[in-house]
Backbone as JSON, one array per atom type, in Angstrom:
{
  "sequence": "MAPVPDGGLVFGADGRSATLKMDRVPIIDQPRWPALDAEPKPAFLSFRMTWTANGAPANTDDPAKIFRFNGNNATVQLEAQVEVPDIGFSYKTDPLQSSQCKFALMGEEVNGKYYSK",
  "N": [[-30.2, 38.78, 6.04], [-32.05, 41.93, 7.21], [-34.33, 43.53, 5.16], [-33.96, 47.18, 4.53], [-36.56, 49.28, 5.8], [-39.41, 50.89, 4.42], [-38.65, 54.39, 4.25], [-36.76, 54.22, 6.03], [-34.1, 54.76, 5.44], [-32.87, 57.94, 5.05], [-31.97, 60.8, 3.1], [-30.5, 63.81, 3.35], [-31.48, 66.93, 1.79], [-29.54, 68.49, 0.5], [-27.59, 66.45, -0.1], [-25.51, 65.73, 1.45], [-25.42, 64.54, 4.06], [-26.96, 61.53, 5.55], [-29.29, 59.29, 7.1], [-29.73, 56.17, 8.91], [-32.18, 54.21, 9.94], [-33.23, 51.33, 12.03], [-35.63, 49.31, 13.38], [-35.85, 46.71, 16.05], [-34.14, 44.1, 14.2], [-33.67, 41.37, 13.2], [-31.32, 39.15, 15.02], [-28.75, 37.24, 16.14], [-27.85, 36.12, 19.42], [-24.99, 35.03, 21.11], [-24.42, 33.99, 24.15], [-22.42, 32.65, 25.46], [-20.13, 32.12, 24.03], [-16.62, 32.17, 22.96], [-17.26, 29.37, 23.79], [-17.56, 26.01, 23.34], [-20.19, 24.94, 23.63], [-22.12, 26.91, 23.16], [-24.81, 28.0, 23.17], [-27.2, 29.5, 20.53], [-29.12, 32.39, 20.83], [-32.1, 33.83, 20.04], [-32.32, 37.47, 19.41], [-32.33, 41.09, 19.14], [-31.56, 44.04, 17.43], [-31.67, 47.39, 17.27], [-31.02, 50.31, 15.93], [-29.97, 53.67, 15.07], [-28.42, 55.78, 12.83], [-26.0, 58.14, 11.69], [-24.45, 60.05, 9.27], [-22.59, 62.68, 8.13], [-21.26, 64.88, 5.62], [-18.17, 66.28, 5.9], [-16.91, 67.99, 3.91], [-14.25, 68.23, 3.32], [-12.37, 66.82, 0.67], [-12.11, 63.42, -0.39], [-10.47, 61.51, -2.39], [-9.71, 58.92, -4.75], [-8.53, 57.2, -7.03], [-7.36, 54.23, -8.71], [-6.14, 52.49, -11.02], [-4.92, 50.27, -11.37], [-5.9, 48.83, -9.3], [-8.18, 48.67, -9.82], [-10.18, 50.49, -9.03], [-12.04, 53.12, -7.78], [-12.91, 55.89, -6.06], [-15.0, 58.73, -5.14], [-15.58, 61.1, -3.09], [-16.21, 62.66, 0.29], [-14.6, 63.15, 3.43], [-16.46, 62.55, 6.56], [-18.4, 62.93, 9.3], [-19.62, 60.41, 11.81], [-22.54, 59.43, 13.67], [-23.72, 57.32, 15.88], [-26.49, 55.15, 17.62], [-27.57, 52.54, 19.69], [-29.66, 49.56, 20.4], [-29.77, 46.66, 21.9], [-31.26, 43.44, 22.41], [-32.02, 40.56, 24.16], [-34.55, 38.45, 24.65], [-34.67, 35.93, 25.61], [-32.81, 35.58, 27.67], [-33.64, 37.78, 29.47], [-31.76, 40.17, 28.88], [-30.81, 43.31, 28.43], [-29.54, 46.24, 26.45], [-28.41, 49.32, 26.06], [-27.11, 52.14, 24.24], [-25.3, 55.1, 24.73], [-26.91, 58.52, 23.98], [-27.35, 59.27, 20.35], [-26.17, 61.88, 20.09], [-24.09, 62.11, 21.59], [-22.31, 60.4, 20.66], [-19.39, 59.49, 18.95], [-17.0, 59.57, 15.97], [-14.15, 58.14, 14.47], [-13.4, 57.87, 12.05], [-14.86, 58.25, 8.74], [-16.39, 58.09, 5.48], [-17.93, 59.3, 2.88], [-19.69, 59.02, -0.11], [-19.36, 58.1, -3.74], [-18.46, 54.94, -4.77], [-16.78, 52.72, -7.2], [-16.0, 49.77, -8.62], [-14.02, 47.02, -9.84], [-15.53, 45.15, -12.52], [-17.01, 47.34, -13.27], [-15.57, 49.57, -13.56], [-14.41, 52.22, -15.03], [-12.39, 54.17, -17.25]],
  "CA": [[-30.25, 40.12, 6.45], [-33.09, 42.48, 6.95], [-34.34, 44.88, 4.29], [-34.28, 48.41, 4.99], [-37.93, 49.51, 5.68], [-39.62, 52.19, 3.7], [-38.22, 55.48, 5.26], [-35.72, 53.94, 6.95], [-32.73, 55.38, 4.81], [-33.21, 59.27, 4.72], [-30.72, 61.63, 2.56], [-30.25, 65.26, 3.36], [-31.67, 67.47, 0.66], [-28.25, 68.8, 0.01], [-26.67, 65.06, -0.29], [-24.19, 65.66, 2.16], [-26.18, 63.65, 5.16], [-27.77, 60.52, 5.43], [-29.59, 58.82, 8.26], [-30.45, 55.02, 8.68], [-33.07, 53.59, 11.52], [-34.05, 50.09, 11.75], [-35.98, 48.5, 14.4], [-35.84, 45.02, 15.94], [-33.66, 43.8, 13.32], [-33.66, 39.96, 14.28], [-29.93, 38.84, 15.2], [-28.4, 35.85, 17.16], [-26.73, 36.01, 20.19], [-24.29, 33.7, 21.69], [-23.76, 34.4, 25.43], [-21.26, 31.84, 25.9], [-19.31, 32.08, 22.95], [-16.6, 31.02, 22.19], [-17.31, 28.11, 24.44], [-18.22, 24.76, 22.14], [-21.55, 24.38, 24.02], [-22.58, 28.17, 23.37], [-26.37, 28.17, 22.4], [-27.44, 30.64, 20.2], [-30.4, 32.94, 21.49], [-32.67, 34.94, 19.23], [-31.78, 38.81, 19.8], [-33.17, 42.21, 18.17], [-30.8, 45.19, 17.39], [-32.29, 48.38, 17.02], [-30.17, 51.49, 15.85], [-30.03, 54.99, 14.47], [-26.94, 55.91, 12.54], [-26.45, 59.24, 10.86], [-23.49, 60.4, 8.19], [-22.56, 64.03, 7.57], [-19.83, 64.98, 4.99], [-17.59, 67.45, 6.3], [-16.41, 69.16, 3.02], [-12.78, 67.96, 3.09], [-12.38, 65.87, -0.35], [-11.81, 62.07, -0.18], [-10.95, 60.81, -3.71], [-8.84, 58.07, -5.08], [-8.45, 56.61, -8.83], [-6.22, 53.52, -8.67], [-6.69, 51.84, -12.25], [-4.39, 49.04, -11.14], [-6.56, 47.82, -8.28], [-9.71, 48.68, -10.46], [-11.01, 51.05, -7.83], [-12.52, 54.51, -7.69], [-13.86, 56.88, -4.8], [-15.01, 60.06, -5.02], [-16.33, 61.76, -2.0], [-15.87, 63.53, 1.17], [-14.48, 62.79, 4.82], [-17.46, 62.53, 7.27], [-18.68, 62.4, 10.72], [-20.83, 59.48, 11.89], [-22.78, 58.97, 15.12], [-24.71, 55.82, 16.33], [-27.01, 54.97, 18.85], [-28.28, 51.51, 19.4], [-30.12, 49.02, 21.61], [-29.46, 45.08, 21.7], [-32.41, 42.93, 23.43], [-31.97, 38.98, 24.05], [-35.33, 38.38, 25.58], [-34.44, 34.63, 26.35], [-32.26, 35.75, 28.96], [-33.84, 39.07, 29.83], [-30.9, 41.09, 28.6], [-31.48, 44.46, 27.29], [-28.28, 47.31, 26.49], [-28.69, 50.71, 25.19], [-25.68, 52.72, 24.17], [-25.64, 56.59, 24.99], [-27.72, 58.93, 22.96], [-26.63, 59.45, 19.38], [-25.48, 63.46, 20.3], [-22.9, 61.76, 22.45], [-21.36, 59.68, 19.94], [-18.19, 60.19, 18.01], [-16.42, 58.26, 15.51], [-12.52, 58.34, 14.34], [-13.12, 57.83, 10.36], [-15.53, 57.91, 7.91], [-16.6, 58.77, 4.42], [-19.39, 59.68, 2.24], [-19.42, 59.48, -1.72], [-19.48, 56.96, -4.4], [-17.34, 53.89, -4.93], [-16.56, 51.84, -8.42], [-14.93, 48.89, -8.57], [-14.32, 45.62, -10.84], [-16.28, 45.22, -14.12], [-17.88, 48.53, -13.42], [-14.64, 50.68, -13.34], [-13.59, 52.69, -16.37], [-11.39, 55.65, -16.9]],
  "C": [[-31.67, 40.86, 6.28], [-33.25, 43.52, 6.2], [-34.36, 46.22, 5.21], [-35.48, 48.74, 4.68], [-37.8, 51.01, 4.97], [-39.27, 53.44, 4.59], [-37.13, 55.24, 6.07], [-34.31, 54.51, 6.83], [-33.19, 56.66, 4.45], [-32.04, 60.02, 4.21], [-31.11, 62.85, 2.75], [-30.7, 65.79, 1.94], [-30.69, 67.93, -0.04], [-27.35, 67.48, -0.27], [-25.82, 65.05, 0.46], [-24.68, 64.93, 3.66], [-27.1, 62.8, 4.64], [-28.33, 60.08, 6.89], [-30.15, 57.52, 8.23], [-30.78, 54.31, 9.79], [-33.39, 52.44, 11.02], [-34.22, 49.67, 12.89], [-36.15, 47.14, 14.58], [-35.39, 44.4, 14.83], [-33.33, 42.47, 14.13], [-32.0, 39.66, 14.08], [-29.87, 37.6, 15.91], [-27.39, 36.35, 17.97], [-26.24, 34.71, 20.88], [-23.6, 33.86, 22.75], [-22.68, 33.99, 25.86], [-20.15, 31.51, 25.17], [-17.98, 32.56, 23.49], [-16.68, 29.64, 22.55], [-18.24, 27.07, 23.23], [-19.58, 24.33, 22.36], [-22.38, 25.74, 24.07], [-23.95, 27.8, 22.47], [-26.59, 29.41, 21.98], [-28.89, 31.12, 20.68], [-30.95, 33.88, 20.43], [-32.4, 36.04, 19.9], [-32.5, 39.72, 18.79], [-32.06, 43.19, 18.66], [-31.79, 46.47, 16.42], [-31.2, 49.77, 16.85], [-30.52, 52.7, 14.8], [-28.64, 55.42, 14.04], [-26.68, 57.17, 11.33], [-24.69, 59.43, 10.37], [-23.47, 61.92, 8.0], [-21.14, 64.27, 6.99], [-19.74, 66.13, 5.78], [-17.14, 68.45, 5.57], [-14.91, 68.65, 2.56], [-12.97, 66.4, 2.19], [-11.51, 64.66, 0.16], [-11.71, 61.28, -1.55], [-9.74, 59.93, -3.98], [-9.18, 57.46, -6.4], [-7.17, 55.79, -8.75], [-6.72, 52.34, -10.09], [-6.08, 50.54, -11.82], [-5.17, 48.23, -10.31], [-8.08, 47.99, -9.06], [-10.59, 49.25, -9.49], [-11.12, 52.48, -8.02], [-13.27, 55.1, -6.49], [-13.89, 58.07, -4.78], [-16.05, 60.52, -3.71], [-15.67, 62.8, -0.89], [-15.86, 62.83, 2.51], [-15.81, 63.07, 5.75], [-17.42, 62.53, 8.59], [-19.84, 61.41, 10.92], [-21.06, 59.56, 13.38], [-23.91, 57.87, 14.93], [-25.11, 55.79, 17.71], [-27.61, 53.8, 18.53], [-28.61, 50.81, 20.69], [-30.19, 47.58, 21.35], [-30.7, 44.41, 23.14], [-32.33, 41.48, 23.33], [-33.2, 38.7, 25.26], [-35.31, 36.86, 26.43], [-33.67, 34.82, 27.71], [-32.48, 37.02, 29.63], [-32.78, 40.24, 30.04], [-31.28, 42.38, 27.87], [-30.0, 45.65, 27.8], [-28.7, 48.29, 25.67], [-27.42, 51.54, 25.44], [-26.24, 54.55, 24.52], [-26.3, 57.22, 23.95], [-26.68, 59.3, 21.8], [-25.84, 60.66, 19.27], [-24.24, 62.9, 21.22], [-21.89, 60.91, 21.68], [-20.33, 60.16, 19.05], [-17.48, 59.23, 17.38], [-14.84, 58.83, 15.13], [-12.26, 58.69, 12.69], [-14.34, 57.53, 10.01], [-15.77, 58.56, 6.65], [-17.68, 58.42, 3.81], [-19.3, 59.84, 0.59], [-19.78, 57.92, -2.36], [-18.04, 56.03, -4.93], [-17.29, 53.3, -6.45], [-15.59, 50.94, -8.32], [-15.2, 47.75, -9.57], [-14.7, 45.86, -12.1], [-17.01, 46.89, -14.18], [-16.86, 49.89, -13.38], [-14.18, 51.07, -14.78], [-13.2, 54.12, -16.31], [-12.46, 56.63, -17.68]]
}
């Protein structure tokens, strides 16, 4: 997994928004998958994703499942580009401003041994 570069994750001053931007993250494409002879090709993914909390609380505390989440419902937008140089393929999504999501959350999660009442 590629590390997030310095400056790649930026939080809004009010803590209610975040933007993650990564360029040319190495990935693998298998254009003939699920064919048994699918040969993996080196590829690259670039993207920018933004989260914005909308103020509606989304809190869960379930001691039986050792899980707690405190946060807000959010909106998310994404734009991305994929390049597969070996086969001359490139695809770019519509701009970030035209992107819409159905569900997102922003907040803090605690689970497992880190859960305490």
